[in-house]
Amino acid sequence: MTAAQPEQRERVPVYNWYALGVLALVYCTNFIDRQILSILANDIKADLAIDDAQLGFLYGTAFAVFYALLGIPLGRLADSTHRLRFLSFGLALWSAMTMLSGLAKNYAQLALARVGVGVGEASANPCAYSLIADWFPAHMRARAIAIYSAGLFVGSGLSLWLGGYIVEGWNAAFPADPPLGLRGWQAAFILVGTPGLVLAVWLLTLREPERGKTAECARPFRTFLAQCALIIPPFAAIGAAREGGRALAVNLAGAALIALISAALALLLGNVEQFVLIGIAYYAVFSWVSHTRRADPECHAQTWGSGAFRAIVGVYACTSYVGYSVTYWAAPYAERTFALGKAELGLLIGAPNALGGFLGILAGGWAADALLRYTVNGRVLVASAAVVLPVPLVLIGYTTDSQTLFLFCNVLTQLVTASALGACASASQALVDQHMRGRASALFLLGPTLVGLCFGPFAVGLVSERTGDLGLGVMMSLLAAIPAGLCLLAGLRLYPAALARISR
């Protein structure tokens, strides 16, 4: 098939670009608060007496499960209420929980604070993706999403620099008896969380796009609570029972199977908290998808019922598995292997990663829009670089004794894995009707979150603990390239027909 001609190039108001810039700052703050755990990992490990697998749990699963699950009902809320106000509330919440992370005295308290960060950050992408879709025409959305998503890598890079600078400065200023007994890593959490509260107020000055005003429903939060009841145990089973005996039987059978698998993994690998949360998350998703199939067949048909949508999600989930693993563990690995100080890590890993990710995500977005002029599969094709190129880069980077070569491979890995986001996100948005964009974005993010973020950093940490080789753990993440390649092939085959159906 040949690509359809893009619609006429209307001029985008300057205000829309300004609003997009504010959203990019929000996403930057999002990832500063999320990623700062990387530069603080070794200090937290020493002070709280935890292992690498638990560090992976704190960064990944403790955050990701609630981030992903609440994204489902929040996506529905983003489709039916004032998105800017809601995003402002979410930003204030995750910033406050980041600050509370600095008051944690043990592993459990830090895990609970990370859960709170995940709850707050769940509001970001459903609101932002929906706003961008209303501020920019279809032929510019991949670029707009890429600019917004560049905040991911800028925030990740800044988190390493800020965290390293704060920790070293704090420890130098207070070598003994620090204020309130706070360690350097605790001060870092508190200081980086503060600016988000100011940015939350700034968001309230933006104008909601017209779609947001006309699509508001009378009782959006009642709908939100009803959606939560569909995924939270045991309410999900009660909801299934109301839909009939067959629905209840399917729900209970799914719950039993997921519980059995989770228990087996916990017995085999330990880390019970990891697999309890994973089991809850996958049961919730199973319950929600089962309900949607029955209650909202149109939404189901355009999302999880669509092979093309599943393939796009699969590609990004697997590339995210590698991306999250490398992004989180690069700084601890370099600190242990090359004996770099935290300030050096911020400059040598944080800044280049920010630049590499920024360039990669912009290049991917622009390439996706450019290729779309020539082939309907243009956006899907861009993701192929993120599937293939990390393999040699990670293998070289994590086996070399050269610090320079490691840093060079690391920044290139960031660049190529970043290139998939704008392309895959815009490709998934093109497969759904306008009134489903918030839900589609939440569903799209389930893959990279519940696969990439929940399992990638944890699996690397687990391999590190079992073998004593953190580099081997990172290299093992490359196994995700196999399912990523299969999903990519499926996407190239199914995407044109799916896009044609939604266009009609």
Short mmCIF file of C-alpha atoms in Angstrom, two decimals:
data_model
loop_
_atom_site.label_atom_id
_atom_site.label_comp_id
_atom_site.label_asym_id
_atom_site.label_seq_id
_atom_site.Cartn_x
_atom_site.Cartn_y
_atom_site.Cartn_z
CA MET A 1 0.00 0.00 0.00
CA THR A 2 1.05 3.61 -0.48
CA ALA A 3 0.61 6.18 2.23
CA ALA A 4 -2.38 8.47 2.14
CA GLN A 5 -1.58 12.11 1.43
CA PRO A 6 -1.31 14.08 4.67
CA GLU A 7 -3.96 16.66 5.32
CA GLN A 8 -3.39 20.27 4.33
CA ARG A 9 -0.57 21.87 6.34
CA GLU A 10 -2.43 24.26 8.62
CA ARG A 11 -0.39 26.62 10.76
CA VAL A 12 -0.06 25.63 14.43
CA PRO A 13 -0.49 28.63 16.79
CA VAL A 14 2.57 29.74 18.73
CA TYR A 15 0.61 29.23 21.95
CA ASN A 16 0.33 25.51 21.23
CA TRP A 17 4.12 25.25 20.98
CA TYR A 18 4.46 27.14 24.23
CA ALA A 19 2.00 24.76 25.93
CA LEU A 20 3.92 21.80 24.51
CA GLY A 21 7.09 23.23 26.06
CA VAL A 22 5.40 23.35 29.47
CA LEU A 23 4.30 19.74 29.07
CA ALA A 24 7.88 18.79 28.18
CA LEU A 25 9.02 20.43 31.44
CA VAL A 26 6.43 18.38 33.31
CA TYR A 27 7.75 15.20 31.72
CA CYS A 28 11.30 16.28 32.52
CA THR A 29 10.30 16.66 36.18
CA ASN A 30 8.58 13.29 35.95
CA PHE A 31 11.82 11.56 35.03
CA ILE A 32 14.05 13.53 37.39
CA ASP A 33 11.90 12.28 40.26
CA ARG A 34 11.77 8.76 38.81
CA GLN A 35 15.37 8.32 37.64
CA ILE A 36 17.26 9.95 40.52
CA LEU A 37 17.19 6.57 42.26
CA SER A 38 19.90 5.44 39.80
CA ILE A 39 22.63 7.82 40.98
CA LEU A 40 21.63 7.20 44.61
CA ALA A 41 21.44 3.39 44.27
CA ASN A 42 24.81 2.46 45.78
CA ASP A 43 24.36 4.83 48.74
CA ILE A 44 20.84 3.53 49.41
CA LYS A 45 22.11 -0.05 49.15
CA ALA A 46 24.77 0.64 51.80
CA ASP A 47 22.58 2.67 54.20
CA LEU A 48 19.48 0.48 54.07
CA ALA A 49 21.37 -2.85 53.73
CA ILE A 50 19.49 -4.04 50.63
CA ASP A 51 20.65 -5.96 47.54
CA ASP A 52 20.61 -5.27 43.79
CA ALA A 53 17.36 -7.14 43.22
CA GLN A 54 15.64 -4.97 45.83
CA LEU A 55 17.11 -1.88 44.18
CA GLY A 56 15.60 -3.06 40.90
CA PHE A 57 12.27 -3.55 42.67
CA LEU A 58 12.35 -0.01 44.09
CA TYR A 59 13.09 1.53 40.71
CA GLY A 60 10.84 -0.74 38.68
CA THR A 61 8.00 -2.72 40.19
CA ALA A 62 7.16 -0.63 43.29
CA PHE A 63 6.74 2.37 41.01
CA ALA A 64 5.52 0.71 37.83
CA VAL A 65 2.61 -1.43 39.01
CA PHE A 66 0.54 1.45 40.36
CA TYR A 67 1.75 3.76 37.59
CA ALA A 68 0.45 1.31 35.00
CA LEU A 69 -2.78 0.22 36.68
CA LEU A 70 -4.01 3.67 37.59
CA GLY A 71 -3.16 4.77 34.07
CA ILE A 72 -6.16 2.71 32.86
CA PRO A 73 -8.91 4.58 34.76
CA LEU A 74 -6.95 7.82 34.57
CA GLY A 75 -6.90 7.47 30.79
CA ARG A 76 -10.69 7.33 30.87
CA LEU A 77 -10.74 10.37 33.17
CA ALA A 78 -8.46 12.24 30.75
CA ASP A 79 -11.05 11.60 28.04
CA SER A 80 -13.87 13.11 30.11
CA THR A 81 -12.62 15.95 32.32
CA HIS A 82 -10.36 19.02 32.51
CA ARG A 83 -6.96 17.51 31.75
CA LEU A 84 -4.72 20.41 32.81
CA ARG A 85 -6.20 20.62 36.30
CA PHE A 86 -5.94 16.91 36.72
CA LEU A 87 -2.33 16.85 35.49
CA SER A 88 -1.48 19.65 37.92
CA PHE A 89 -2.85 17.60 40.82
CA GLY A 90 -0.87 14.53 39.73
CA LEU A 91 2.35 16.56 39.43
CA ALA A 92 1.92 17.98 42.94
CA LEU A 93 1.30 14.48 44.30
CA TRP A 94 4.36 12.80 42.77
CA SER A 95 6.59 15.74 43.73
CA ALA A 96 5.43 15.50 47.34
CA MET A 97 6.02 11.74 47.38
CA THR A 98 9.52 12.25 46.00
CA MET A 99 10.22 14.57 48.89
CA LEU A 100 8.83 11.98 51.32
CA SER A 101 11.27 9.44 49.84
CA GLY A 102 13.98 11.52 51.46
CA LEU A 103 12.49 10.85 54.88
CA ALA A 104 12.54 7.06 54.47
CA LYS A 105 14.44 5.18 57.18
CA ASN A 106 14.11 1.65 55.81
CA TYR A 107 13.34 -0.40 52.69
CA ALA A 108 9.58 -0.61 53.34
CA GLN A 109 9.17 3.14 53.82
CA LEU A 110 11.10 3.90 50.64
CA ALA A 111 9.03 1.34 48.74
CA LEU A 112 5.79 2.98 49.90
CA ALA A 113 7.06 6.40 48.85
CA ARG A 114 7.95 5.00 45.42
CA VAL A 115 4.41 3.62 45.15
CA GLY A 116 3.14 7.16 45.79
CA VAL A 117 5.39 8.55 43.05
CA GLY A 118 3.93 5.97 40.66
CA VAL A 119 0.37 6.90 41.60
CA GLY A 120 1.01 10.58 40.90
CA GLU A 121 2.94 10.06 37.67
CA ALA A 122 0.16 7.85 36.28
CA SER A 123 -1.72 11.04 35.37
CA ALA A 124 1.02 12.44 33.13
CA ASN A 125 0.92 10.61 29.81
CA PRO A 126 -2.84 10.02 29.44
CA CYS A 127 -3.42 13.77 29.92
CA ALA A 128 -0.43 14.90 27.87
CA TYR A 129 -1.01 12.59 24.89
CA SER A 130 -4.65 13.62 24.73
CA LEU A 131 -3.75 17.34 24.94
CA ILE A 132 -1.10 17.02 22.22
CA ALA A 133 -3.56 15.27 19.92
CA ASP A 134 -5.86 18.33 20.23
CA TRP A 135 -3.10 20.93 19.92
CA PHE A 136 -1.45 19.44 16.79
CA PRO A 137 -2.74 18.03 13.50
CA ALA A 138 -2.18 14.35 12.69
CA HIS A 139 0.78 14.89 10.36
CA MET A 140 2.72 16.67 13.15
CA ARG A 141 1.84 14.51 16.15
CA ALA A 142 4.86 12.22 16.00
CA ARG A 143 7.11 15.29 16.18
CA ALA A 144 5.03 16.86 18.95
CA ILE A 145 5.03 13.65 20.99
CA ALA A 146 8.76 13.34 20.38
CA ILE A 147 9.36 16.87 21.71
CA TYR A 148 7.21 16.16 24.76
CA SER A 149 8.91 12.81 25.30
CA ALA A 150 12.35 14.38 25.04
CA GLY A 151 11.70 15.47 28.62
CA LEU A 152 12.20 11.82 29.50
CA PHE A 153 15.87 11.85 28.58
CA VAL A 154 16.57 15.41 29.64
CA GLY A 155 15.07 14.56 33.03
CA SER A 156 16.98 11.29 33.25
CA GLY A 157 20.26 13.04 32.49
CA LEU A 158 19.57 15.93 34.84
CA SER A 159 18.68 13.52 37.62
CA LEU A 160 22.18 12.02 37.54
CA TRP A 161 23.86 15.42 37.51
CA LEU A 162 21.61 16.92 40.18
CA GLY A 163 21.71 13.84 42.37
CA GLY A 164 25.48 13.54 42.17
CA TYR A 165 26.01 17.26 42.80
CA ILE A 166 23.63 17.33 45.77
CA VAL A 167 25.00 14.18 47.42
CA GLU A 168 28.64 15.22 47.15
CA GLY A 169 27.89 18.79 48.19
CA TRP A 170 25.77 17.72 51.14
CA ASN A 171 28.26 15.15 52.40
CA ALA A 172 31.11 17.66 52.05
CA ALA A 173 29.17 20.35 53.92
CA PHE A 174 27.95 18.01 56.66
CA PRO A 175 30.49 15.19 57.16
CA ALA A 176 29.04 14.61 60.62
CA ASP A 177 25.73 15.42 62.32
CA PRO A 178 23.84 16.59 59.20
CA PRO A 179 20.62 18.62 59.63
CA LEU A 180 17.73 16.42 60.78
CA GLY A 181 20.08 13.44 60.47
CA LEU A 182 19.56 13.36 56.69
CA ARG A 183 22.07 11.55 54.51
CA GLY A 184 23.13 12.98 51.15
CA TRP A 185 20.77 10.71 49.20
CA GLN A 186 17.85 11.76 51.39
CA ALA A 187 18.60 15.46 50.83
CA ALA A 188 18.70 14.79 47.08
CA PHE A 189 15.16 13.38 47.08
CA ILE A 190 13.82 16.35 49.01
CA LEU A 191 15.53 19.01 46.89
CA VAL A 192 14.63 17.57 43.46
CA GLY A 193 10.97 17.10 44.47
CA THR A 194 10.44 20.75 45.42
CA PRO A 195 10.37 22.40 41.92
CA GLY A 196 7.48 20.18 40.85
CA LEU A 197 5.16 21.96 43.27
CA VAL A 198 5.90 25.28 41.51
CA LEU A 199 5.41 23.73 38.08
CA ALA A 200 2.03 22.35 39.16
CA VAL A 201 0.82 25.93 39.70
CA TRP A 202 2.23 26.99 36.30
CA LEU A 203 0.17 24.27 34.60
CA LEU A 204 -3.03 25.85 35.89
CA THR A 205 -2.32 28.98 33.81
CA LEU A 206 -2.62 27.07 30.51
CA ARG A 207 -5.83 27.01 28.47
CA GLU A 208 -7.61 23.70 28.05
CA PRO A 209 -8.12 22.82 24.34
CA GLU A 210 -11.67 22.94 23.01
CA ARG A 211 -12.05 19.14 22.88
CA GLY A 212 -11.43 18.94 26.59
CA LYS A 213 -14.27 21.34 27.34
CA THR A 214 -16.87 19.73 25.10
CA ALA A 215 -16.01 16.18 26.15
CA GLU A 216 -16.45 16.69 29.90
CA CYS A 217 -19.09 14.45 31.43
CA ALA A 218 -21.35 15.19 34.38
CA ARG A 219 -19.75 12.74 36.83
CA PRO A 220 -16.19 12.00 35.66
CA PHE A 221 -14.88 10.98 39.08
CA ARG A 222 -17.76 8.60 39.62
CA THR A 223 -16.77 7.00 36.32
CA PHE A 224 -13.15 6.94 37.50
CA LEU A 225 -14.06 5.11 40.72
CA ALA A 226 -16.19 2.66 38.76
CA GLN A 227 -13.22 1.96 36.48
CA CYS A 228 -10.96 1.42 39.53
CA ALA A 229 -13.47 -1.10 40.87
CA LEU A 230 -13.09 -3.10 37.66
CA ILE A 231 -9.38 -3.74 38.26
CA ILE A 232 -8.83 -3.70 42.04
CA PRO A 233 -9.12 -7.09 43.78
CA PRO A 234 -11.55 -8.31 45.07
CA PHE A 235 -13.90 -5.77 43.49
CA ALA A 236 -12.95 -7.02 40.02
CA ALA A 237 -14.38 -10.45 40.84
CA ILE A 238 -17.54 -8.87 42.25
CA GLY A 239 -17.91 -6.82 39.08
CA ALA A 240 -17.46 -9.95 36.98
CA ALA A 241 -20.15 -11.74 39.01
CA ARG A 242 -22.60 -8.97 38.17
CA GLU A 243 -22.02 -9.67 34.50
CA GLY A 244 -22.99 -13.33 34.83
CA GLY A 245 -21.70 -16.73 35.87
CA ARG A 246 -19.54 -17.17 32.79
CA ALA A 247 -17.75 -13.87 33.36
CA LEU A 248 -17.12 -14.78 37.01
CA ALA A 249 -15.78 -18.21 36.06
CA VAL A 250 -13.37 -16.67 33.55
CA ASN A 251 -12.23 -14.08 36.10
CA LEU A 252 -11.61 -16.63 38.86
CA ALA A 253 -9.82 -18.99 36.49
CA GLY A 254 -7.56 -16.17 35.35
CA ALA A 255 -6.90 -15.15 38.97
CA ALA A 256 -6.01 -18.73 39.94
CA LEU A 257 -3.60 -19.15 37.02
CA ILE A 258 -1.87 -15.81 37.65
CA ALA A 259 -1.61 -16.55 41.39
CA LEU A 260 -0.09 -19.96 40.67
CA ILE A 261 2.53 -18.54 38.31
CA SER A 262 3.39 -15.71 40.71
CA ALA A 263 3.75 -18.10 43.66
CA ALA A 264 5.97 -20.43 41.63
CA LEU A 265 8.25 -17.55 40.61
CA ALA A 266 8.43 -16.28 44.19
CA LEU A 267 9.41 -19.75 45.47
CA LEU A 268 11.95 -20.19 42.70
CA LEU A 269 13.55 -16.74 42.73
CA GLY A 270 12.66 -15.24 46.11
CA ASN A 271 11.74 -11.54 46.35
CA VAL A 272 8.13 -12.23 47.29
CA GLU A 273 7.15 -8.55 47.11
CA GLN A 274 8.15 -8.44 43.44
CA PHE A 275 5.90 -11.27 42.35
CA VAL A 276 2.97 -10.40 44.64
CA LEU A 277 2.75 -6.97 43.01
CA ILE A 278 3.30 -8.45 39.55
CA GLY A 279 0.48 -10.94 40.14
CA ILE A 280 -1.88 -8.19 41.30
CA ALA A 281 -0.97 -6.08 38.28
CA TYR A 282 -1.50 -8.80 35.70
CA TYR A 283 -4.78 -9.91 37.32
CA ALA A 284 -6.00 -6.31 37.22
CA VAL A 285 -5.13 -5.97 33.54
CA PHE A 286 -6.77 -9.33 32.78
CA SER A 287 -9.95 -8.24 34.61
CA TRP A 288 -10.07 -4.90 32.85
CA VAL A 289 -9.51 -6.35 29.38
CA SER A 290 -12.16 -9.03 29.98
CA HIS A 291 -14.66 -6.42 31.10
CA THR A 292 -13.88 -4.11 28.18
CA ARG A 293 -14.40 -6.92 25.71
CA ARG A 294 -17.94 -7.35 27.02
CA ALA A 295 -18.93 -3.79 27.98
CA ASP A 296 -17.09 -1.67 25.39
CA PRO A 297 -16.44 -3.82 22.32
CA GLU A 298 -15.54 -0.78 20.21
CA CYS A 299 -12.69 0.23 22.54
CA HIS A 300 -11.53 -3.39 22.84
CA ALA A 301 -11.60 -3.88 19.08
CA GLN A 302 -9.40 -0.83 18.47
CA THR A 303 -6.89 -1.61 21.25
CA TRP A 304 -6.22 -5.09 22.66
CA GLY A 305 -8.52 -6.65 20.10
CA SER A 306 -6.34 -5.24 17.32
CA GLY A 307 -3.31 -7.30 16.31
CA ALA A 308 -1.60 -4.17 15.01
CA PHE A 309 -2.07 -2.33 18.33
CA ARG A 310 -0.73 -5.33 20.27
CA ALA A 311 2.28 -5.55 17.96
CA ILE A 312 3.14 -1.86 18.41
CA VAL A 313 2.85 -2.22 22.18
CA GLY A 314 5.00 -5.36 22.05
CA VAL A 315 7.77 -3.63 20.11
CA TYR A 316 7.98 -0.76 22.53
CA ALA A 317 7.62 -3.02 25.59
CA CYS A 318 10.64 -5.09 24.56
CA THR A 319 12.80 -2.13 23.56
CA SER A 320 11.86 -0.52 26.88
CA TYR A 321 13.01 -3.66 28.70
CA VAL A 322 16.52 -3.02 27.36
CA GLY A 323 16.23 0.76 27.65
CA TYR A 324 15.11 0.81 31.29
CA SER A 325 17.76 -1.76 32.24
CA VAL A 326 20.58 0.28 30.72
CA THR A 327 19.22 3.64 31.89
CA TYR A 328 18.98 2.55 35.52
CA TRP A 329 22.08 0.39 35.90
CA ALA A 330 24.62 2.36 33.81
CA ALA A 331 25.52 4.72 36.67
CA PRO A 332 25.85 2.05 39.41
CA TYR A 333 27.86 -0.13 37.00
CA ALA A 334 30.25 2.70 36.11
CA GLU A 335 30.61 3.67 39.77
CA ARG A 336 31.57 0.11 40.71
CA THR A 337 33.64 -0.77 37.63
CA PHE A 338 35.49 2.45 36.88
CA ALA A 339 35.40 3.97 40.41
CA LEU A 340 33.81 7.19 39.17
CA GLY A 341 32.56 9.77 41.68
CA LYS A 342 28.94 10.86 41.67
CA ALA A 343 29.67 14.27 40.19
CA GLU A 344 31.70 12.58 37.44
CA LEU A 345 28.82 10.19 36.78
CA GLY A 346 26.49 13.13 36.32
CA LEU A 347 28.78 14.71 33.74
CA LEU A 348 29.97 11.56 31.94
CA ILE A 349 26.74 9.56 31.95
CA GLY A 350 23.91 11.96 32.83
CA ALA A 351 24.68 14.76 30.38
CA PRO A 352 25.56 12.51 27.37
CA ASN A 353 22.51 10.33 28.06
CA ALA A 354 20.30 13.40 28.09
CA LEU A 355 21.75 14.57 24.78
CA GLY A 356 21.67 11.11 23.20
CA GLY A 357 18.11 10.42 24.30
CA PHE A 358 16.97 13.89 23.24
CA LEU A 359 18.50 13.53 19.77
CA GLY A 360 17.25 9.98 19.42
CA ILE A 361 13.67 10.73 20.30
CA LEU A 362 13.56 13.82 18.06
CA ALA A 363 15.19 11.94 15.18
CA GLY A 364 12.74 9.08 15.62
CA GLY A 365 9.74 11.41 15.61
CA TRP A 366 10.89 13.36 12.57
CA ALA A 367 11.86 10.19 10.70
CA ALA A 368 8.45 8.66 11.47
CA ASP A 369 6.61 11.67 10.04
CA ALA A 370 8.94 11.83 7.03
CA LEU A 371 8.62 8.14 6.17
CA LEU A 372 4.85 8.36 6.56
CA ARG A 373 4.81 10.42 3.36
CA TYR A 374 6.14 7.45 1.43
CA THR A 375 4.74 4.39 3.19
CA VAL A 376 1.91 3.80 5.62
CA ASN A 377 4.35 1.70 7.66
CA GLY A 378 6.75 4.62 8.09
CA ARG A 379 6.28 4.95 11.84
CA VAL A 380 6.64 1.22 12.44
CA LEU A 381 9.84 1.05 10.39
CA VAL A 382 11.53 3.61 12.63
CA ALA A 383 11.28 1.20 15.57
CA SER A 384 13.51 -1.37 13.83
CA ALA A 385 16.66 0.57 14.76
CA ALA A 386 15.70 0.39 18.44
CA VAL A 387 15.28 -3.38 18.14
CA VAL A 388 18.56 -4.22 16.39
CA LEU A 389 21.25 -1.68 17.26
CA PRO A 390 21.31 -2.00 21.08
CA VAL A 391 22.56 -5.59 20.79
CA PRO A 392 26.14 -4.87 19.64
CA LEU A 393 26.34 -1.64 21.63
CA VAL A 394 25.48 -3.26 24.98
CA LEU A 395 27.68 -6.31 24.33
CA ILE A 396 30.68 -4.11 23.58
CA GLY A 397 30.01 -1.57 26.32
CA TYR A 398 29.60 -4.07 29.16
CA THR A 399 32.59 -6.24 28.27
CA THR A 400 35.21 -3.55 27.61
CA ASP A 401 37.83 -2.41 30.11
CA SER A 402 37.91 1.01 28.48
CA GLN A 403 35.94 3.67 30.30
CA THR A 404 35.78 5.81 27.15
CA LEU A 405 34.40 2.98 25.02
CA PHE A 406 31.81 2.14 27.67
CA LEU A 407 30.61 5.74 27.80
CA PHE A 408 30.48 5.96 23.99
CA CYS A 409 28.43 2.76 23.68
CA ASN A 410 26.16 3.87 26.51
CA VAL A 411 25.19 7.15 24.89
CA LEU A 412 24.58 5.46 21.53
CA THR A 413 22.36 2.89 23.24
CA GLN A 414 20.33 5.72 24.72
CA LEU A 415 20.03 7.33 21.29
CA VAL A 416 18.76 4.26 19.45
CA THR A 417 16.38 3.00 22.15
CA ALA A 418 14.88 6.49 22.40
CA SER A 419 14.08 6.60 18.70
CA ALA A 420 11.16 4.18 19.09
CA LEU A 421 9.01 6.18 21.49
CA GLY A 422 7.63 8.98 19.32
CA ALA A 423 7.08 6.58 16.43
CA CYS A 424 5.34 3.85 18.43
CA ALA A 425 3.20 6.26 20.48
CA SER A 426 1.94 8.14 17.41
CA ALA A 427 1.40 4.85 15.55
CA SER A 428 -0.80 3.55 18.38
CA GLN A 429 -2.76 6.83 18.60
CA ALA A 430 -3.53 6.62 14.87
CA LEU A 431 -5.30 3.30 15.42
CA VAL A 432 -8.08 4.65 17.68
CA ASP A 433 -10.93 7.14 17.46
CA GLN A 434 -10.45 10.61 18.94
CA HIS A 435 -12.60 9.94 22.01
CA MET A 436 -10.39 6.97 22.97
CA ARG A 437 -6.98 8.64 22.89
CA GLY A 438 -6.54 8.89 26.65
CA ARG A 439 -7.43 5.24 27.17
CA ALA A 440 -5.27 4.18 24.22
CA SER A 441 -2.25 6.00 25.65
CA ALA A 442 -2.76 4.31 29.03
CA LEU A 443 -3.03 0.91 27.34
CA PHE A 444 0.00 1.64 25.18
CA LEU A 445 2.04 2.35 28.31
CA LEU A 446 1.03 -0.92 29.97
CA GLY A 447 3.52 -2.81 27.81
CA PRO A 448 6.68 -0.82 28.51
CA THR A 449 5.67 -0.41 32.15
CA LEU A 450 4.51 -3.90 33.13
CA VAL A 451 7.12 -5.62 30.95
CA GLY A 452 10.02 -3.22 30.54
CA LEU A 453 10.01 -1.37 33.85
CA CYS A 454 8.69 -4.14 36.11
CA PHE A 455 11.01 -6.87 34.86
CA GLY A 456 14.04 -5.19 33.24
CA PRO A 457 15.77 -3.48 36.21
CA PHE A 458 14.71 -6.25 38.61
CA ALA A 459 15.98 -9.06 36.37
CA VAL A 460 19.33 -7.30 35.92
CA GLY A 461 19.64 -6.88 39.69
CA LEU A 462 18.67 -10.50 40.30
CA VAL A 463 21.31 -11.80 37.88
CA SER A 464 23.83 -9.48 39.51
CA GLU A 465 23.03 -10.88 42.96
CA ARG A 466 23.16 -14.50 41.82
CA THR A 467 26.35 -14.19 39.75
CA GLY A 468 28.13 -11.20 41.26
CA ASP A 469 28.37 -9.71 37.76
CA LEU A 470 26.22 -6.63 37.12
CA GLY A 471 27.48 -6.36 33.53
CA LEU A 472 26.21 -9.86 32.77
CA GLY A 473 22.82 -8.89 34.11
CA VAL A 474 22.63 -5.92 31.74
CA MET A 475 23.72 -8.04 28.77
CA MET A 476 21.05 -10.65 29.58
CA SER A 477 18.43 -7.96 28.97
CA LEU A 478 19.26 -8.21 25.26
CA LEU A 479 17.22 -11.43 25.07
CA ALA A 480 14.23 -9.09 24.75
CA ALA A 481 15.35 -8.35 21.18
CA ILE A 482 13.94 -11.72 20.09
CA PRO A 483 10.26 -11.05 20.92
CA ALA A 484 10.78 -7.43 19.84
CA GLY A 485 11.77 -8.58 16.35
CA LEU A 486 8.74 -10.88 16.12
CA CYS A 487 6.40 -8.06 17.15
CA LEU A 488 8.03 -5.75 14.62
CA LEU A 489 7.39 -8.19 11.79
CA ALA A 490 3.78 -8.61 12.90
CA GLY A 491 3.33 -4.84 13.08
CA LEU A 492 4.64 -4.28 9.56
CA ARG A 493 2.18 -6.87 8.27
CA LEU A 494 -0.93 -5.81 10.23
CA TYR A 495 -0.61 -2.03 10.60
CA PRO A 496 -1.70 -0.91 7.07
CA ALA A 497 -5.01 -2.78 7.19
CA ALA A 498 -5.76 -1.63 10.75
CA LEU A 499 -5.07 1.98 9.85
CA ALA A 500 -7.31 1.69 6.81
CA ARG A 501 -10.16 0.35 8.97
CA ILE A 502 -9.98 3.21 11.46
CA SER A 503 -9.74 5.74 8.61
CA ARG A 504 -12.99 4.41 7.18
#
